[in-house]
């Protein structure tokens, strides 16, 4: 028997994952958590991920969607460029693999 699908309204998702990032194959941000928006007030939807974060783990060289896609079951570390802050979490891909969600803390 298939598991029931869980649907989270956007506000509930924001409340549960205040440090999330979502980005497209071109690595441009499509959304981010409320807390991240407060901590990084210059961050905007549409900005390149690499404008605000460095991928510290996995060690992939130049970040790309394809390279990150290979590390779905790995711990991912994003270091903020403007703050002494490192986010630790995992990547989840959805929307037919066209959106990556970083669910971190």
PDB file of N, CA and C in Angstrom:
ATOM      1  N   UNK A   1       0.845  -1.182   0.000  1.00  0.00           N
ATOM      2  CA  UNK A   1       0.000   0.000   0.000  1.00  0.00           C
ATOM      3  C   UNK A   1       0.892   1.247   0.000  1.00  0.00           C
ATOM      4  N   UNK A   2       0.680   2.180  -0.930  1.00  0.00           N
ATOM      5  CA  UNK A   2       1.516   3.381  -0.993  1.00  0.00           C
ATOM      6  C   UNK A   2       1.296   4.272   0.226  1.00  0.00           C
ATOM      7  N   UNK A   3       2.364   4.975   0.605  1.00  0.00           N
ATOM      8  CA  UNK A   3       2.269   5.915   1.719  1.00  0.00           C
ATOM      9  C   UNK A   3       1.443   7.124   1.298  1.00  0.00           C
ATOM     10  N   UNK A   4       0.691   7.710   2.229  1.00  0.00           N
ATOM     11  CA  UNK A   4      -0.043   8.930   1.879  1.00  0.00           C
ATOM     12  C   UNK A   4       0.944  10.068   1.639  1.00  0.00           C
ATOM     13  N   UNK A   5       0.634  10.918   0.662  1.00  0.00           N
ATOM     14  CA  UNK A   5       1.497  12.058   0.346  1.00  0.00           C
ATOM     15  C   UNK A   5       1.209  13.173   1.335  1.00  0.00           C
ATOM     16  N   UNK A   6       2.254  13.802   1.791  1.00  0.00           N
ATOM     17  CA  UNK A   6       2.142  14.902   2.741  1.00  0.00           C
ATOM     18  C   UNK A   6       2.176  16.216   1.968  1.00  0.00           C
ATOM     19  N   UNK A   7       1.211  17.059   2.197  1.00  0.00           N
ATOM     20  CA  UNK A   7       1.179  18.376   1.569  1.00  0.00           C
ATOM     21  C   UNK A   7       1.370  19.414   2.659  1.00  0.00           C
ATOM     22  N   UNK A   8       2.357  20.287   2.486  1.00  0.00           N
ATOM     23  CA  UNK A   8       2.602  21.368   3.432  1.00  0.00           C
ATOM     24  C   UNK A   8       2.316  22.700   2.759  1.00  0.00           C
ATOM     25  N   UNK A   9       1.382  23.469   3.300  1.00  0.00           N
ATOM     26  CA  UNK A   9       1.199  24.828   2.783  1.00  0.00           C
ATOM     27  C   UNK A   9       2.495  25.628   2.965  1.00  0.00           C
ATOM     28  N   UNK A  10       2.703  26.616   2.146  1.00  0.00           N
ATOM     29  CA  UNK A  10       3.949  27.396   2.154  1.00  0.00           C
ATOM     30  C   UNK A  10       4.270  27.960   3.529  1.00  0.00           C
ATOM     31  N   UNK A  11       3.293  28.487   4.230  1.00  0.00           N
ATOM     32  CA  UNK A  11       3.544  29.065   5.550  1.00  0.00           C
ATOM     33  C   UNK A  11       3.996  28.009   6.546  1.00  0.00           C
ATOM     34  N   UNK A  12       3.429  26.834   6.462  1.00  0.00           N
ATOM     35  CA  UNK A  12       3.816  25.745   7.356  1.00  0.00           C
ATOM     36  C   UNK A  12       5.241  25.282   7.028  1.00  0.00           C
ATOM     37  N   UNK A  13       5.550  25.188   5.758  1.00  0.00           N
ATOM     38  CA  UNK A  13       6.897  24.814   5.332  1.00  0.00           C
ATOM     39  C   UNK A  13       7.911  25.816   5.876  1.00  0.00           C
ATOM     40  N   UNK A  14       7.605  27.106   5.759  1.00  0.00           N
ATOM     41  CA  UNK A  14       8.478  28.170   6.265  1.00  0.00           C
ATOM     42  C   UNK A  14       8.690  28.037   7.774  1.00  0.00           C
ATOM     43  N   UNK A  15       7.635  27.698   8.498  1.00  0.00           N
ATOM     44  CA  UNK A  15       7.727  27.572   9.952  1.00  0.00           C
ATOM     45  C   UNK A  15       8.581  26.371  10.344  1.00  0.00           C
ATOM     46  N   UNK A  16       8.431  25.269   9.642  1.00  0.00           N
ATOM     47  CA  UNK A  16       9.157  24.046   9.958  1.00  0.00           C
ATOM     48  C   UNK A  16      10.622  24.130   9.531  1.00  0.00           C
ATOM     49  N   UNK A  17      10.902  24.800   8.414  1.00  0.00           N
ATOM     50  CA  UNK A  17      12.259  24.882   7.855  1.00  0.00           C
ATOM     51  C   UNK A  17      12.699  26.342   7.708  1.00  0.00           C
ATOM     52  N   UNK A  18      12.955  27.044   8.808  1.00  0.00           N
ATOM     53  CA  UNK A  18      13.297  28.471   8.713  1.00  0.00           C
ATOM     54  C   UNK A  18      14.662  28.744   8.090  1.00  0.00           C
ATOM     55  N   UNK A  19      15.498  27.693   7.931  1.00  0.00           N
ATOM     56  CA  UNK A  19      16.820  27.856   7.343  1.00  0.00           C
ATOM     57  C   UNK A  19      16.919  27.185   5.974  1.00  0.00           C
ATOM     58  N   UNK A  20      15.800  26.977   5.309  1.00  0.00           N
ATOM     59  CA  UNK A  20      15.857  26.284   4.019  1.00  0.00           C
ATOM     60  C   UNK A  20      16.282  27.229   2.893  1.00  0.00           C
ATOM     61  N   UNK A  21      16.808  26.615   1.854  1.00  0.00           N
ATOM     62  CA  UNK A  21      17.115  27.306   0.598  1.00  0.00           C
ATOM     63  C   UNK A  21      16.525  26.479  -0.519  1.00  0.00           C
ATOM     64  N   UNK A  22      16.016  27.124  -1.533  1.00  0.00           N
ATOM     65  CA  UNK A  22      15.580  26.427  -2.745  1.00  0.00           C
ATOM     66  C   UNK A  22      16.265  27.122  -3.913  1.00  0.00           C
ATOM     67  N   UNK A  23      16.776  26.299  -4.843  1.00  0.00           N
ATOM     68  CA  UNK A  23      17.436  26.878  -6.002  1.00  0.00           C
ATOM     69  C   UNK A  23      17.190  26.028  -7.231  1.00  0.00           C
ATOM     70  N   UNK A  24      17.347  26.678  -8.376  1.00  0.00           N
ATOM     71  CA  UNK A  24      17.065  26.096  -9.685  1.00  0.00           C
ATOM     72  C   UNK A  24      18.349  25.518 -10.288  1.00  0.00           C
ATOM     73  N   UNK A  25      18.259  24.833 -11.424  1.00  0.00           N
ATOM     74  CA  UNK A  25      19.463  24.259 -12.048  1.00  0.00           C
ATOM     75  C   UNK A  25      20.577  25.265 -12.350  1.00  0.00           C
ATOM     76  N   UNK A  26      20.226  26.532 -12.525  1.00  0.00           N
ATOM     77  CA  UNK A  26      21.262  27.547 -12.752  1.00  0.00           C
ATOM     78  C   UNK A  26      21.837  28.073 -11.435  1.00  0.00           C
ATOM     79  N   UNK A  27      21.454  27.457 -10.316  1.00  0.00           N
ATOM     80  CA  UNK A  27      21.878  27.796  -8.955  1.00  0.00           C
ATOM     81  C   UNK A  27      21.389  29.157  -8.483  1.00  0.00           C
ATOM     82  N   UNK A  28      20.335  29.677  -9.088  1.00  0.00           N
ATOM     83  CA  UNK A  28      19.737  30.913  -8.609  1.00  0.00           C
ATOM     84  C   UNK A  28      18.674  30.563  -7.567  1.00  0.00           C
ATOM     85  N   UNK A  29      18.645  31.347  -6.488  1.00  0.00           N
ATOM     86  CA  UNK A  29      17.707  31.104  -5.401  1.00  0.00           C
ATOM     87  C   UNK A  29      16.273  31.349  -5.839  1.00  0.00           C
ATOM     88  N   UNK A  30      15.398  30.418  -5.515  1.00  0.00           N
ATOM     89  CA  UNK A  30      13.982  30.620  -5.804  1.00  0.00           C
ATOM     90  C   UNK A  30      13.191  30.878  -4.534  1.00  0.00           C
ATOM     91  N   UNK A  31      13.734  30.520  -3.380  1.00  0.00           N
ATOM     92  CA  UNK A  31      13.140  30.886  -2.093  1.00  0.00           C
ATOM     93  C   UNK A  31      14.131  30.559  -0.989  1.00  0.00           C
ATOM     94  N   UNK A  32      13.861  31.126   0.189  1.00  0.00           N
ATOM     95  CA  UNK A  32      14.704  30.853   1.351  1.00  0.00           C
ATOM     96  C   UNK A  32      13.884  31.122   2.600  1.00  0.00           C
ATOM     97  N   UNK A  33      14.326  30.517   3.688  1.00  0.00           N
ATOM     98  CA  UNK A  33      13.597  30.618   4.947  1.00  0.00           C
ATOM     99  C   UNK A  33      13.624  32.013   5.538  1.00  0.00           C
ATOM    100  N   UNK A  34      12.618  32.288   6.346  1.00  0.00           N
ATOM    101  CA  UNK A  34      12.453  33.606   6.968  1.00  0.00           C
ATOM    102  C   UNK A  34      13.654  33.990   7.828  1.00  0.00           C
ATOM    103  N   UNK A  35      14.174  33.047   8.583  1.00  0.00           N
ATOM    104  CA  UNK A  35      15.314  33.349   9.446  1.00  0.00           C
ATOM    105  C   UNK A  35      16.533  33.705   8.606  1.00  0.00           C
ATOM    106  N   UNK A  36      16.763  32.979   7.523  1.00  0.00           N
ATOM    107  CA  UNK A  36      17.883  33.324   6.638  1.00  0.00           C
ATOM    108  C   UNK A  36      17.707  34.713   6.044  1.00  0.00           C
ATOM    109  N   UNK A  37      16.485  35.059   5.718  1.00  0.00           N
ATOM    110  CA  UNK A  37      16.210  36.392   5.186  1.00  0.00           C
ATOM    111  C   UNK A  37      16.528  37.486   6.193  1.00  0.00           C
ATOM    112  N   UNK A  38      16.290  37.212   7.471  1.00  0.00           N
ATOM    113  CA  UNK A  38      16.621  38.189   8.514  1.00  0.00           C
ATOM    114  C   UNK A  38      18.129  38.273   8.736  1.00  0.00           C
ATOM    115  N   UNK A  39      18.800  37.118   8.715  1.00  0.00           N
ATOM    116  CA  UNK A  39      20.242  37.100   8.947  1.00  0.00           C
ATOM    117  C   UNK A  39      21.036  37.658   7.767  1.00  0.00           C
ATOM    118  N   UNK A  40      20.516  37.472   6.564  1.00  0.00           N
ATOM    119  CA  UNK A  40      21.174  37.938   5.343  1.00  0.00           C
ATOM    120  C   UNK A  40      20.219  38.872   4.592  1.00  0.00           C
ATOM    121  N   UNK A  41      20.038  40.095   5.086  1.00  0.00           N
ATOM    122  CA  UNK A  41      19.023  40.989   4.522  1.00  0.00           C
ATOM    123  C   UNK A  41      19.263  41.401   3.074  1.00  0.00           C
ATOM    124  N   UNK A  42      20.480  41.235   2.571  1.00  0.00           N
ATOM    125  CA  UNK A  42      20.757  41.577   1.171  1.00  0.00           C
ATOM    126  C   UNK A  42      20.406  40.437   0.219  1.00  0.00           C
ATOM    127  N   UNK A  43      20.075  39.259   0.741  1.00  0.00           N
ATOM    128  CA  UNK A  43      19.760  38.108  -0.102  1.00  0.00           C
ATOM    129  C   UNK A  43      18.370  38.289  -0.711  1.00  0.00           C
ATOM    130  N   UNK A  44      18.272  38.017  -2.004  1.00  0.00           N
ATOM    131  CA  UNK A  44      17.010  38.161  -2.744  1.00  0.00           C
ATOM    132  C   UNK A  44      16.768  36.915  -3.577  1.00  0.00           C
ATOM    133  N   UNK A  45      15.505  36.609  -3.814  1.00  0.00           N
ATOM    134  CA  UNK A  45      15.172  35.554  -4.776  1.00  0.00           C
ATOM    135  C   UNK A  45      15.741  35.960  -6.121  1.00  0.00           C
ATOM    136  N   UNK A  46      16.326  35.014  -6.819  1.00  0.00           N
ATOM    137  CA  UNK A  46      16.959  35.283  -8.105  1.00  0.00           C
ATOM    138  C   UNK A  46      18.463  35.459  -8.005  1.00  0.00           C
ATOM    139  N   UNK A  47      18.969  35.711  -6.793  1.00  0.00           N
ATOM    140  CA  UNK A  47      20.419  35.825  -6.614  1.00  0.00           C
ATOM    141  C   UNK A  47      21.072  34.463  -6.837  1.00  0.00           C
ATOM    142  N   UNK A  48      22.310  34.456  -7.333  1.00  0.00           N
ATOM    143  CA  UNK A  48      23.038  33.189  -7.398  1.00  0.00           C
ATOM    144  C   UNK A  48      23.340  32.689  -5.983  1.00  0.00           C
ATOM    145  N   UNK A  49      23.186  31.406  -5.781  1.00  0.00           N
ATOM    146  CA  UNK A  49      23.513  30.785  -4.495  1.00  0.00           C
ATOM    147  C   UNK A  49      24.925  31.169  -4.062  1.00  0.00           C
ATOM    148  N   UNK A  50      25.851  31.176  -5.016  1.00  0.00           N
ATOM    149  CA  UNK A  50      27.257  31.440  -4.724  1.00  0.00           C
ATOM    150  C   UNK A  50      27.546  32.903  -4.382  1.00  0.00           C
ATOM    151  N   UNK A  51      26.559  33.771  -4.521  1.00  0.00           N
ATOM    152  CA  UNK A  51      26.711  35.163  -4.098  1.00  0.00           C
ATOM    153  C   UNK A  51      26.658  35.253  -2.581  1.00  0.00           C
ATOM    154  N   UNK A  52      26.023  34.284  -1.936  1.00  0.00           N
ATOM    155  CA  UNK A  52      25.815  34.334  -0.489  1.00  0.00           C
ATOM    156  C   UNK A  52      26.433  33.165   0.267  1.00  0.00           C
ATOM    157  N   UNK A  53      26.709  32.057  -0.431  1.00  0.00           N
ATOM    158  CA  UNK A  53      27.210  30.851   0.234  1.00  0.00           C
ATOM    159  C   UNK A  53      28.333  30.202  -0.565  1.00  0.00           C
ATOM    160  N   UNK A  54      29.196  29.520   0.184  1.00  0.00           N
ATOM    161  CA  UNK A  54      30.221  28.664  -0.403  1.00  0.00           C
ATOM    162  C   UNK A  54      29.884  27.242   0.002  1.00  0.00           C
ATOM    163  N   UNK A  55      29.975  26.317  -0.926  1.00  0.00           N
ATOM    164  CA  UNK A  55      29.736  24.907  -0.613  1.00  0.00           C
ATOM    165  C   UNK A  55      31.003  24.377   0.054  1.00  0.00           C
ATOM    166  N   UNK A  56      30.914  24.123   1.357  1.00  0.00           N
ATOM    167  CA  UNK A  56      32.069  23.625   2.103  1.00  0.00           C
ATOM    168  C   UNK A  56      32.136  22.102   2.078  1.00  0.00           C
ATOM    169  N   UNK A  57      30.984  21.481   1.972  1.00  0.00           N
ATOM    170  CA  UNK A  57      30.904  20.017   1.892  1.00  0.00           C
ATOM    171  C   UNK A  57      29.668  19.663   1.111  1.00  0.00           C
ATOM    172  N   UNK A  58      29.717  18.825   0.161  1.00  0.00           N
ATOM    173  CA  UNK A  58      30.833  17.998  -0.278  1.00  0.00           C
ATOM    174  C   UNK A  58      31.868  18.839  -1.026  1.00  0.00           C
ATOM    175  N   UNK A  59      33.058  18.321  -1.102  1.00  0.00           N
ATOM    176  CA  UNK A  59      34.126  18.972  -1.865  1.00  0.00           C
ATOM    177  C   UNK A  59      33.872  18.679  -3.341  1.00  0.00           C
ATOM    178  N   UNK A  60      33.363  19.689  -4.064  1.00  0.00           N
ATOM    179  CA  UNK A  60      32.975  19.450  -5.458  1.00  0.00           C
ATOM    180  C   UNK A  60      33.652  20.388  -6.444  1.00  0.00           C
ATOM    181  N   UNK A  61      34.557  21.229  -5.992  1.00  0.00           N
ATOM    182  CA  UNK A  61      35.157  22.203  -6.908  1.00  0.00           C
ATOM    183  C   UNK A  61      34.128  23.280  -7.221  1.00  0.00           C
ATOM    184  N   UNK A  62      33.988  23.615  -8.481  1.00  0.00           N
ATOM    185  CA  UNK A  62      32.989  24.617  -8.881  1.00  0.00           C
ATOM    186  C   UNK A  62      31.594  24.030  -8.685  1.00  0.00           C
ATOM    187  N   UNK A  63      30.754  24.694  -7.880  1.00  0.00           N
ATOM    188  CA  UNK A  63      29.428  24.137  -7.629  1.00  0.00           C
ATOM    189  C   UNK A  63      28.556  24.136  -8.880  1.00  0.00           C
ATOM    190  N   UNK A  64      27.823  23.063  -9.051  1.00  0.00           N
ATOM    191  CA  UNK A  64      26.849  22.956 -10.132  1.00  0.00           C
ATOM    192  C   UNK A  64      25.683  22.121  -9.617  1.00  0.00           C
ATOM    193  N   UNK A  65      24.548  22.274 -10.260  1.00  0.00           N
ATOM    194  CA  UNK A  65      23.358  21.519  -9.901  1.00  0.00           C
ATOM    195  C   UNK A  65      23.627  20.025 -10.028  1.00  0.00           C
ATOM    196  N   UNK A  66      24.273  19.632 -11.116  1.00  0.00           N
ATOM    197  CA  UNK A  66      24.563  18.210 -11.351  1.00  0.00           C
ATOM    198  C   UNK A  66      25.501  17.657 -10.280  1.00  0.00           C
ATOM    199  N   UNK A  67      26.519  18.430  -9.906  1.00  0.00           N
ATOM    200  CA  UNK A  67      27.452  17.965  -8.877  1.00  0.00           C
ATOM    201  C   UNK A  67      26.753  17.817  -7.534  1.00  0.00           C
ATOM    202  N   UNK A  68      25.908  18.764  -7.191  1.00  0.00           N
ATOM    203  CA  UNK A  68      25.170  18.678  -5.926  1.00  0.00           C
ATOM    204  C   UNK A  68      24.160  17.534  -5.962  1.00  0.00           C
ATOM    205  N   UNK A  69      23.586  17.280  -7.127  1.00  0.00           N
ATOM    206  CA  UNK A  69      22.589  16.204  -7.279  1.00  0.00           C
ATOM    207  C   UNK A  69      23.190  14.845  -6.926  1.00  0.00           C
ATOM    208  N   UNK A  70      24.468  14.692  -7.097  1.00  0.00           N
ATOM    209  CA  UNK A  70      25.136  13.425  -6.803  1.00  0.00           C
ATOM    210  C   UNK A  70      25.322  13.190  -5.298  1.00  0.00           C
ATOM    211  N   UNK A  71      24.978  14.185  -4.474  1.00  0.00           N
ATOM    212  CA  UNK A  71      25.204  14.081  -3.032  1.00  0.00           C
ATOM    213  C   UNK A  71      23.903  14.180  -2.233  1.00  0.00           C
ATOM    214  N   UNK A  72      22.857  13.593  -2.775  1.00  0.00           N
ATOM    215  CA  UNK A  72      21.539  13.649  -2.133  1.00  0.00           C
ATOM    216  C   UNK A  72      21.557  13.032  -0.742  1.00  0.00           C
ATOM    217  N   UNK A  73      22.258  11.943  -0.560  1.00  0.00           N
ATOM    218  CA  UNK A  73      22.254  11.253   0.729  1.00  0.00           C
ATOM    219  C   UNK A  73      23.420  11.657   1.616  1.00  0.00           C
ATOM    220  N   UNK A  74      24.031  12.786   1.337  1.00  0.00           N
ATOM    221  CA  UNK A  74      25.204  13.239   2.082  1.00  0.00           C
ATOM    222  C   UNK A  74      24.868  14.460   2.930  1.00  0.00           C
ATOM    223  N   UNK A  75      25.690  14.675   3.939  1.00  0.00           N
ATOM    224  CA  UNK A  75      25.601  15.913   4.702  1.00  0.00           C
ATOM    225  C   UNK A  75      26.171  17.028   3.838  1.00  0.00           C
ATOM    226  N   UNK A  76      25.474  18.146   3.793  1.00  0.00           N
ATOM    227  CA  UNK A  76      25.893  19.300   2.996  1.00  0.00           C
ATOM    228  C   UNK A  76      26.140  20.460   3.948  1.00  0.00           C
ATOM    229  N   UNK A  77      27.247  21.165   3.741  1.00  0.00           N
ATOM    230  CA  UNK A  77      27.569  22.360   4.521  1.00  0.00           C
ATOM    231  C   UNK A  77      27.666  23.557   3.588  1.00  0.00           C
ATOM    232  N   UNK A  78      26.886  24.588   3.879  1.00  0.00           N
ATOM    233  CA  UNK A  78      26.968  25.856   3.158  1.00  0.00           C
ATOM    234  C   UNK A  78      27.501  26.901   4.131  1.00  0.00           C
ATOM    235  N   UNK A  79      28.598  27.549   3.786  1.00  0.00           N
ATOM    236  CA  UNK A  79      29.169  28.614   4.616  1.00  0.00           C
ATOM    237  C   UNK A  79      28.693  29.956   4.067  1.00  0.00           C
ATOM    238  N   UNK A  80      28.101  30.757   4.931  1.00  0.00           N
ATOM    239  CA  UNK A  80      27.665  32.093   4.535  1.00  0.00           C
ATOM    240  C   UNK A  80      28.898  32.957   4.290  1.00  0.00           C
ATOM    241  N   UNK A  81      28.853  33.788   3.275  1.00  0.00           N
ATOM    242  CA  UNK A  81      29.969  34.664   2.953  1.00  0.00           C
ATOM    243  C   UNK A  81      29.945  35.944   3.788  1.00  0.00           C
ATOM    244  N   UNK A  82      28.763  36.401   4.193  1.00  0.00           N
ATOM    245  CA  UNK A  82      28.633  37.672   4.898  1.00  0.00           C
ATOM    246  C   UNK A  82      28.655  37.527   6.419  1.00  0.00           C
ATOM    247  N   UNK A  83      28.544  36.303   6.915  1.00  0.00           N
ATOM    248  CA  UNK A  83      28.474  36.054   8.367  1.00  0.00           C
ATOM    249  C   UNK A  83      29.335  34.854   8.720  1.00  0.00           C
ATOM    250  N   UNK A  84      29.765  34.773   9.968  1.00  0.00           N
ATOM    251  CA  UNK A  84      30.450  33.553  10.408  1.00  0.00           C
ATOM    252  C   UNK A  84      29.404  32.482  10.746  1.00  0.00           C
ATOM    253  N   UNK A  85      28.784  31.937   9.718  1.00  0.00           N
ATOM    254  CA  UNK A  85      27.691  30.988   9.900  1.00  0.00           C
ATOM    255  C   UNK A  85      27.841  29.855   8.892  1.00  0.00           C
ATOM    256  N   UNK A  86      27.686  28.632   9.381  1.00  0.00           N
ATOM    257  CA  UNK A  86      27.684  27.462   8.512  1.00  0.00           C
ATOM    258  C   UNK A  86      26.364  26.742   8.686  1.00  0.00           C
ATOM    259  N   UNK A  87      25.695  26.465   7.580  1.00  0.00           N
ATOM    260  CA  UNK A  87      24.446  25.705   7.599  1.00  0.00           C
ATOM    261  C   UNK A  87      24.760  24.251   7.296  1.00  0.00           C
ATOM    262  N   UNK A  88      24.167  23.371   8.076  1.00  0.00           N
ATOM    263  CA  UNK A  88      24.367  21.930   7.905  1.00  0.00           C
ATOM    264  C   UNK A  88      23.008  21.314   7.600  1.00  0.00           C
ATOM    265  N   UNK A  89      22.950  20.505   6.560  1.00  0.00           N
ATOM    266  CA  UNK A  89      21.678  19.890   6.205  1.00  0.00           C
ATOM    267  C   UNK A  89      21.832  18.899   5.078  1.00  0.00           C
ATOM    268  N   UNK A  90      20.733  18.714   4.350  1.00  0.00           N
ATOM    269  CA  UNK A  90      20.737  17.786   3.228  1.00  0.00           C
ATOM    270  C   UNK A  90      19.960  18.383   2.079  1.00  0.00           C
ATOM    271  N   UNK A  91      20.181  17.832   0.901  1.00  0.00           N
ATOM    272  CA  UNK A  91      19.499  18.285  -0.307  1.00  0.00           C
ATOM    273  C   UNK A  91      18.379  17.329  -0.663  1.00  0.00           C
ATOM    274  N   UNK A  92      17.270  17.910  -1.089  1.00  0.00           N
ATOM    275  CA  UNK A  92      16.122  17.157  -1.587  1.00  0.00           C
ATOM    276  C   UNK A  92      15.761  17.783  -2.923  1.00  0.00           C
ATOM    277  N   UNK A  93      15.555  16.951  -3.933  1.00  0.00           N
ATOM    278  CA  UNK A  93      15.228  17.456  -5.265  1.00  0.00           C
ATOM    279  C   UNK A  93      13.770  17.150  -5.556  1.00  0.00           C
ATOM    280  N   UNK A  94      13.073  18.131  -6.129  1.00  0.00           N
ATOM    281  CA  UNK A  94      11.654  17.945  -6.448  1.00  0.00           C
ATOM    282  C   UNK A  94      11.319  18.637  -7.743  1.00  0.00           C
ATOM    283  N   UNK A  95      10.028  18.787  -8.011  1.00  0.00           N
ATOM    284  CA  UNK A  95       9.569  19.431  -9.248  1.00  0.00           C
ATOM    285  C   UNK A  95      10.173  18.749 -10.467  1.00  0.00           C
ATOM    286  N   UNK A  96      10.116  17.419 -10.503  1.00  0.00           N
ATOM    287  CA  UNK A  96      10.707  16.702 -11.620  1.00  0.00           C
ATOM    288  C   UNK A  96      12.195  16.941 -11.719  1.00  0.00           C
ATOM    289  N   UNK A  97      12.843  17.090 -10.540  1.00  0.00           N
ATOM    290  CA  UNK A  97      14.290  17.294 -10.450  1.00  0.00           C
ATOM    291  C   UNK A  97      14.721  18.687 -10.905  1.00  0.00           C
ATOM    292  N   UNK A  98      13.809  19.660 -10.976  1.00  0.00           N
ATOM    293  CA  UNK A  98      14.159  20.993 -11.433  1.00  0.00           C
ATOM    294  C   UNK A  98      14.349  21.996 -10.301  1.00  0.00           C
ATOM    295  N   UNK A  99      14.120  21.571  -9.079  1.00  0.00           N
ATOM    296  CA  UNK A  99      14.326  22.437  -7.921  1.00  0.00           C
ATOM    297  C   UNK A  99      15.037  21.635  -6.845  1.00  0.00           C
ATOM    298  N   UNK A 100      16.051  22.239  -6.258  1.00  0.00           N
ATOM    299  CA  UNK A 100      16.754  21.621  -5.138  1.00  0.00           C
ATOM    300  C   UNK A 100      16.372  22.382  -3.871  1.00  0.00           C
ATOM    301  N   UNK A 101      16.060  21.636  -2.840  1.00  0.00           N
ATOM    302  CA  UNK A 101      15.792  22.217  -1.525  1.00  0.00           C
ATOM    303  C   UNK A 101      16.915  21.802  -0.587  1.00  0.00           C
ATOM    304  N   UNK A 102      17.522  22.776   0.058  1.00  0.00           N
ATOM    305  CA  UNK A 102      18.472  22.515   1.117  1.00  0.00           C
ATOM    306  C   UNK A 102      17.701  22.677   2.410  1.00  0.00           C
ATOM    307  N   UNK A 103      17.601  21.613   3.181  1.00  0.00           N
ATOM    308  CA  UNK A 103      16.905  21.638   4.456  1.00  0.00           C
ATOM    309  C   UNK A 103      17.964  21.576   5.542  1.00  0.00           C
ATOM    310  N   UNK A 104      18.214  22.723   6.165  1.00  0.00           N
ATOM    311  CA  UNK A 104      19.326  22.783   7.091  1.00  0.00           C
ATOM    312  C   UNK A 104      19.022  23.520   8.365  1.00  0.00           C
ATOM    313  N   UNK A 105      20.041  23.561   9.183  1.00  0.00           N
ATOM    314  CA  UNK A 105      19.969  24.282  10.455  1.00  0.00           C
ATOM    315  C   UNK A 105      21.319  24.915  10.726  1.00  0.00           C
TER     316      UNK A 105
END
